[in-house]
Amino acid sequence: MDKKLEKVIQVLWGLKYRNISAYDIEESGVSRFLVVATAVTTTDNKKYSTAFAEEMKYAGKIEGWHKGEWMIIDMEDIVIHLFASGHREKYNMDKLYKGKEINLPKLSKKKKA
């Protein structure tokens, strides 16, 4: 798996995003990967997305942050869509990219030594 994509997935998981999916959209010519993840609430989504941006040293704008329902982080080669629960199902992006899924490794919390 691409190292940057792997880091994005691990950071999202560590921030308590769930139902994380990644798609290979390189043939679109827009980006290499699309990542979709879900937070429980809009408040969580805003908090986690801010922490994600800090962890990834992302200095760009988080589109949709003011509402927290559906946010987009465009990292050029990876576009990330972060949804609050219920909104992901409404827009059904997973169906749109069906067949382009990337098998993600089983994610688990790393035990501290």
PDB file of C-alpha atoms in Angstrom:
ATOM      1  CA  MET A   1       0.000   0.000   0.000  1.00  0.00           C
ATOM      2  CA  ASP A   2       1.118   3.564  -0.668  1.00  0.00           C
ATOM      3  CA  LYS A   3       2.965   4.910   2.423  1.00  0.00           C
ATOM      4  CA  LYS A   4       1.116   8.245   2.531  1.00  0.00           C
ATOM      5  CA  LEU A   5      -2.247   6.502   2.161  1.00  0.00           C
ATOM      6  CA  GLU A   6      -1.273   4.088   4.933  1.00  0.00           C
ATOM      7  CA  LYS A   7      -0.412   7.004   7.237  1.00  0.00           C
ATOM      8  CA  VAL A   8      -3.719   8.757   6.448  1.00  0.00           C
ATOM      9  CA  ILE A   9      -5.636   5.589   7.314  1.00  0.00           C
ATOM     10  CA  GLN A  10      -3.705   5.049  10.556  1.00  0.00           C
ATOM     11  CA  VAL A  11      -4.188   8.664  11.688  1.00  0.00           C
ATOM     12  CA  LEU A  12      -7.931   8.567  10.936  1.00  0.00           C
ATOM     13  CA  TRP A  13      -8.274   5.285  12.838  1.00  0.00           C
ATOM     14  CA  GLY A  14      -6.327   6.662  15.786  1.00  0.00           C
ATOM     15  CA  LEU A  15      -8.698   9.640  15.926  1.00  0.00           C
ATOM     16  CA  LYS A  16     -11.710   7.316  16.265  1.00  0.00           C
ATOM     17  CA  TYR A  17     -13.018   7.616  12.725  1.00  0.00           C
ATOM     18  CA  ARG A  18     -14.792   4.426  11.759  1.00  0.00           C
ATOM     19  CA  ASN A  19     -15.952   2.644   8.641  1.00  0.00           C
ATOM     20  CA  ILE A  20     -12.833   3.844   6.825  1.00  0.00           C
ATOM     21  CA  SER A  21     -12.755   3.030   3.118  1.00  0.00           C
ATOM     22  CA  ALA A  22     -10.176   3.808   0.457  1.00  0.00           C
ATOM     23  CA  TYR A  23     -10.622   3.822  -3.306  1.00  0.00           C
ATOM     24  CA  ASP A  24      -8.192   3.894  -6.228  1.00  0.00           C
ATOM     25  CA  ILE A  25      -9.385   6.762  -8.403  1.00  0.00           C
ATOM     26  CA  GLU A  26      -6.157   7.419 -10.316  1.00  0.00           C
ATOM     27  CA  GLU A  27      -7.853   6.943 -13.682  1.00  0.00           C
ATOM     28  CA  SER A  28     -10.103   9.918 -12.857  1.00  0.00           C
ATOM     29  CA  GLY A  29      -7.121  12.214 -13.421  1.00  0.00           C
ATOM     30  CA  VAL A  30      -8.099  14.227 -10.339  1.00  0.00           C
ATOM     31  CA  SER A  31      -6.322  12.328  -7.591  1.00  0.00           C
ATOM     32  CA  ARG A  32      -4.764   8.920  -6.856  1.00  0.00           C
ATOM     33  CA  PHE A  33      -6.877   7.931  -3.865  1.00  0.00           C
ATOM     34  CA  LEU A  34     -10.174   8.753  -2.230  1.00  0.00           C
ATOM     35  CA  VAL A  35     -10.678   8.031   1.463  1.00  0.00           C
ATOM     36  CA  VAL A  36     -14.066   8.072   3.196  1.00  0.00           C
ATOM     37  CA  ALA A  37     -14.523   7.898   6.972  1.00  0.00           C
ATOM     38  CA  THR A  38     -17.267   8.450   9.529  1.00  0.00           C
ATOM     39  CA  ALA A  39     -17.392  10.163  12.929  1.00  0.00           C
ATOM     40  CA  VAL A  40     -20.318   9.729  15.316  1.00  0.00           C
ATOM     41  CA  THR A  41     -21.340  13.411  15.561  1.00  0.00           C
ATOM     42  CA  THR A  42     -20.672  16.701  13.789  1.00  0.00           C
ATOM     43  CA  THR A  43     -18.818  17.902  16.904  1.00  0.00           C
ATOM     44  CA  ASP A  44     -16.569  14.833  16.810  1.00  0.00           C
ATOM     45  CA  ASN A  45     -16.042  15.283  13.079  1.00  0.00           C
ATOM     46  CA  LYS A  46     -14.873  18.874  13.545  1.00  0.00           C
ATOM     47  CA  LYS A  47     -12.604  17.957  16.456  1.00  0.00           C
ATOM     48  CA  TYR A  48     -11.085  14.919  14.723  1.00  0.00           C
ATOM     49  CA  SER A  49     -10.572  16.699  11.390  1.00  0.00           C
ATOM     50  CA  THR A  50      -8.682  19.508  13.115  1.00  0.00           C
ATOM     51  CA  ALA A  51      -6.483  16.956  14.903  1.00  0.00           C
ATOM     52  CA  PHE A  52      -5.983  15.107  11.596  1.00  0.00           C
ATOM     53  CA  ALA A  53      -4.809  18.292   9.874  1.00  0.00           C
ATOM     54  CA  GLU A  54      -2.342  18.954  12.690  1.00  0.00           C
ATOM     55  CA  GLU A  55      -1.012  15.384  12.693  1.00  0.00           C
ATOM     56  CA  MET A  56      -0.587  15.348   8.897  1.00  0.00           C
ATOM     57  CA  LYS A  57       0.813  18.914   8.827  1.00  0.00           C
ATOM     58  CA  TYR A  58      -1.970  19.898   6.433  1.00  0.00           C
ATOM     59  CA  ALA A  59      -2.149  23.678   6.086  1.00  0.00           C
ATOM     60  CA  GLY A  60      -4.977  23.888   3.551  1.00  0.00           C
ATOM     61  CA  LYS A  61      -8.639  24.625   4.121  1.00  0.00           C
ATOM     62  CA  ILE A  62     -10.972  21.925   5.411  1.00  0.00           C
ATOM     63  CA  GLU A  63     -14.039  22.388   3.225  1.00  0.00           C
ATOM     64  CA  GLY A  64     -17.333  22.099   5.114  1.00  0.00           C
ATOM     65  CA  TRP A  65     -15.756  22.433   8.557  1.00  0.00           C
ATOM     66  CA  HIS A  66     -18.272  25.063   9.703  1.00  0.00           C
ATOM     67  CA  LYS A  67     -21.151  22.543   9.610  1.00  0.00           C
ATOM     68  CA  GLY A  68     -19.177  19.373  10.300  1.00  0.00           C
ATOM     69  CA  GLU A  69     -21.597  17.132   8.416  1.00  0.00           C
ATOM     70  CA  TRP A  70     -19.404  16.472   5.374  1.00  0.00           C
ATOM     71  CA  MET A  71     -15.864  17.760   5.177  1.00  0.00           C
ATOM     72  CA  ILE A  72     -13.309  17.466   2.409  1.00  0.00           C
ATOM     73  CA  ILE A  73      -9.545  17.578   2.820  1.00  0.00           C
ATOM     74  CA  ASP A  74      -7.741  17.775  -0.524  1.00  0.00           C
ATOM     75  CA  MET A  75      -4.156  16.587  -0.129  1.00  0.00           C
ATOM     76  CA  GLU A  76      -3.694  16.527  -3.938  1.00  0.00           C
ATOM     77  CA  ASP A  77      -2.902  12.826  -4.343  1.00  0.00           C
ATOM     78  CA  ILE A  78      -5.404  11.831  -1.634  1.00  0.00           C
ATOM     79  CA  VAL A  79      -8.840  13.391  -1.234  1.00  0.00           C
ATOM     80  CA  ILE A  80     -10.493  12.675   2.108  1.00  0.00           C
ATOM     81  CA  HIS A  81     -14.231  12.862   2.772  1.00  0.00           C
ATOM     82  CA  LEU A  82     -15.147  12.938   6.456  1.00  0.00           C
ATOM     83  CA  PHE A  83     -18.797  12.458   7.351  1.00  0.00           C
ATOM     84  CA  ALA A  84     -20.798  12.696  10.539  1.00  0.00           C
ATOM     85  CA  SER A  85     -22.946   9.600  11.033  1.00  0.00           C
ATOM     86  CA  GLY A  86     -26.051   9.577   8.840  1.00  0.00           C
ATOM     87  CA  HIS A  87     -24.630  11.952   6.246  1.00  0.00           C
ATOM     88  CA  ARG A  88     -22.376   9.364   4.656  1.00  0.00           C
ATOM     89  CA  GLU A  89     -25.377   7.195   3.865  1.00  0.00           C
ATOM     90  CA  LYS A  90     -27.233  10.183   2.442  1.00  0.00           C
ATOM     91  CA  TYR A  91     -24.555  10.893  -0.188  1.00  0.00           C
ATOM     92  CA  ASN A  92     -23.607   7.210  -0.698  1.00  0.00           C
ATOM     93  CA  MET A  93     -20.138   7.814  -2.110  1.00  0.00           C
ATOM     94  CA  ASP A  94     -19.229   4.206  -1.409  1.00  0.00           C
ATOM     95  CA  LYS A  95     -21.740   3.070  -4.030  1.00  0.00           C
ATOM     96  CA  LEU A  96     -20.348   5.590  -6.512  1.00  0.00           C
ATOM     97  CA  TYR A  97     -16.835   4.106  -6.213  1.00  0.00           C
ATOM     98  CA  LYS A  98     -17.868   0.453  -5.914  1.00  0.00           C
ATOM     99  CA  GLY A  99     -15.314  -1.786  -7.612  1.00  0.00           C
ATOM    100  CA  LYS A 100     -12.423   0.578  -6.904  1.00  0.00           C
ATOM    101  CA  GLU A 101     -11.972  -0.431  -3.248  1.00  0.00           C
ATOM    102  CA  ILE A 102      -8.507  -0.876  -1.810  1.00  0.00           C
ATOM    103  CA  ASN A 103      -8.166  -3.713   0.678  1.00  0.00           C
ATOM    104  CA  LEU A 104      -7.096  -2.108   3.922  1.00  0.00           C
ATOM    105  CA  PRO A 105      -5.111  -3.932   6.570  1.00  0.00           C
ATOM    106  CA  LYS A 106      -7.003  -4.899   9.706  1.00  0.00           C
ATOM    107  CA  LEU A 107      -6.693  -1.885  11.966  1.00  0.00           C
ATOM    108  CA  SER A 108      -6.093  -2.266  15.659  1.00  0.00           C
ATOM    109  CA  LYS A 109      -4.875  -0.084  18.473  1.00  0.00           C
ATOM    110  CA  LYS A 110      -1.137  -0.469  18.974  1.00  0.00           C
ATOM    111  CA  LYS A 111      -0.259  -1.486  22.486  1.00  0.00           C
ATOM    112  CA  LYS A 112       2.078   0.835  24.314  1.00  0.00           C
ATOM    113  CA  ALA A 113       5.243  -0.777  25.643  1.00  0.00           C
TER     114      ALA A 113
END
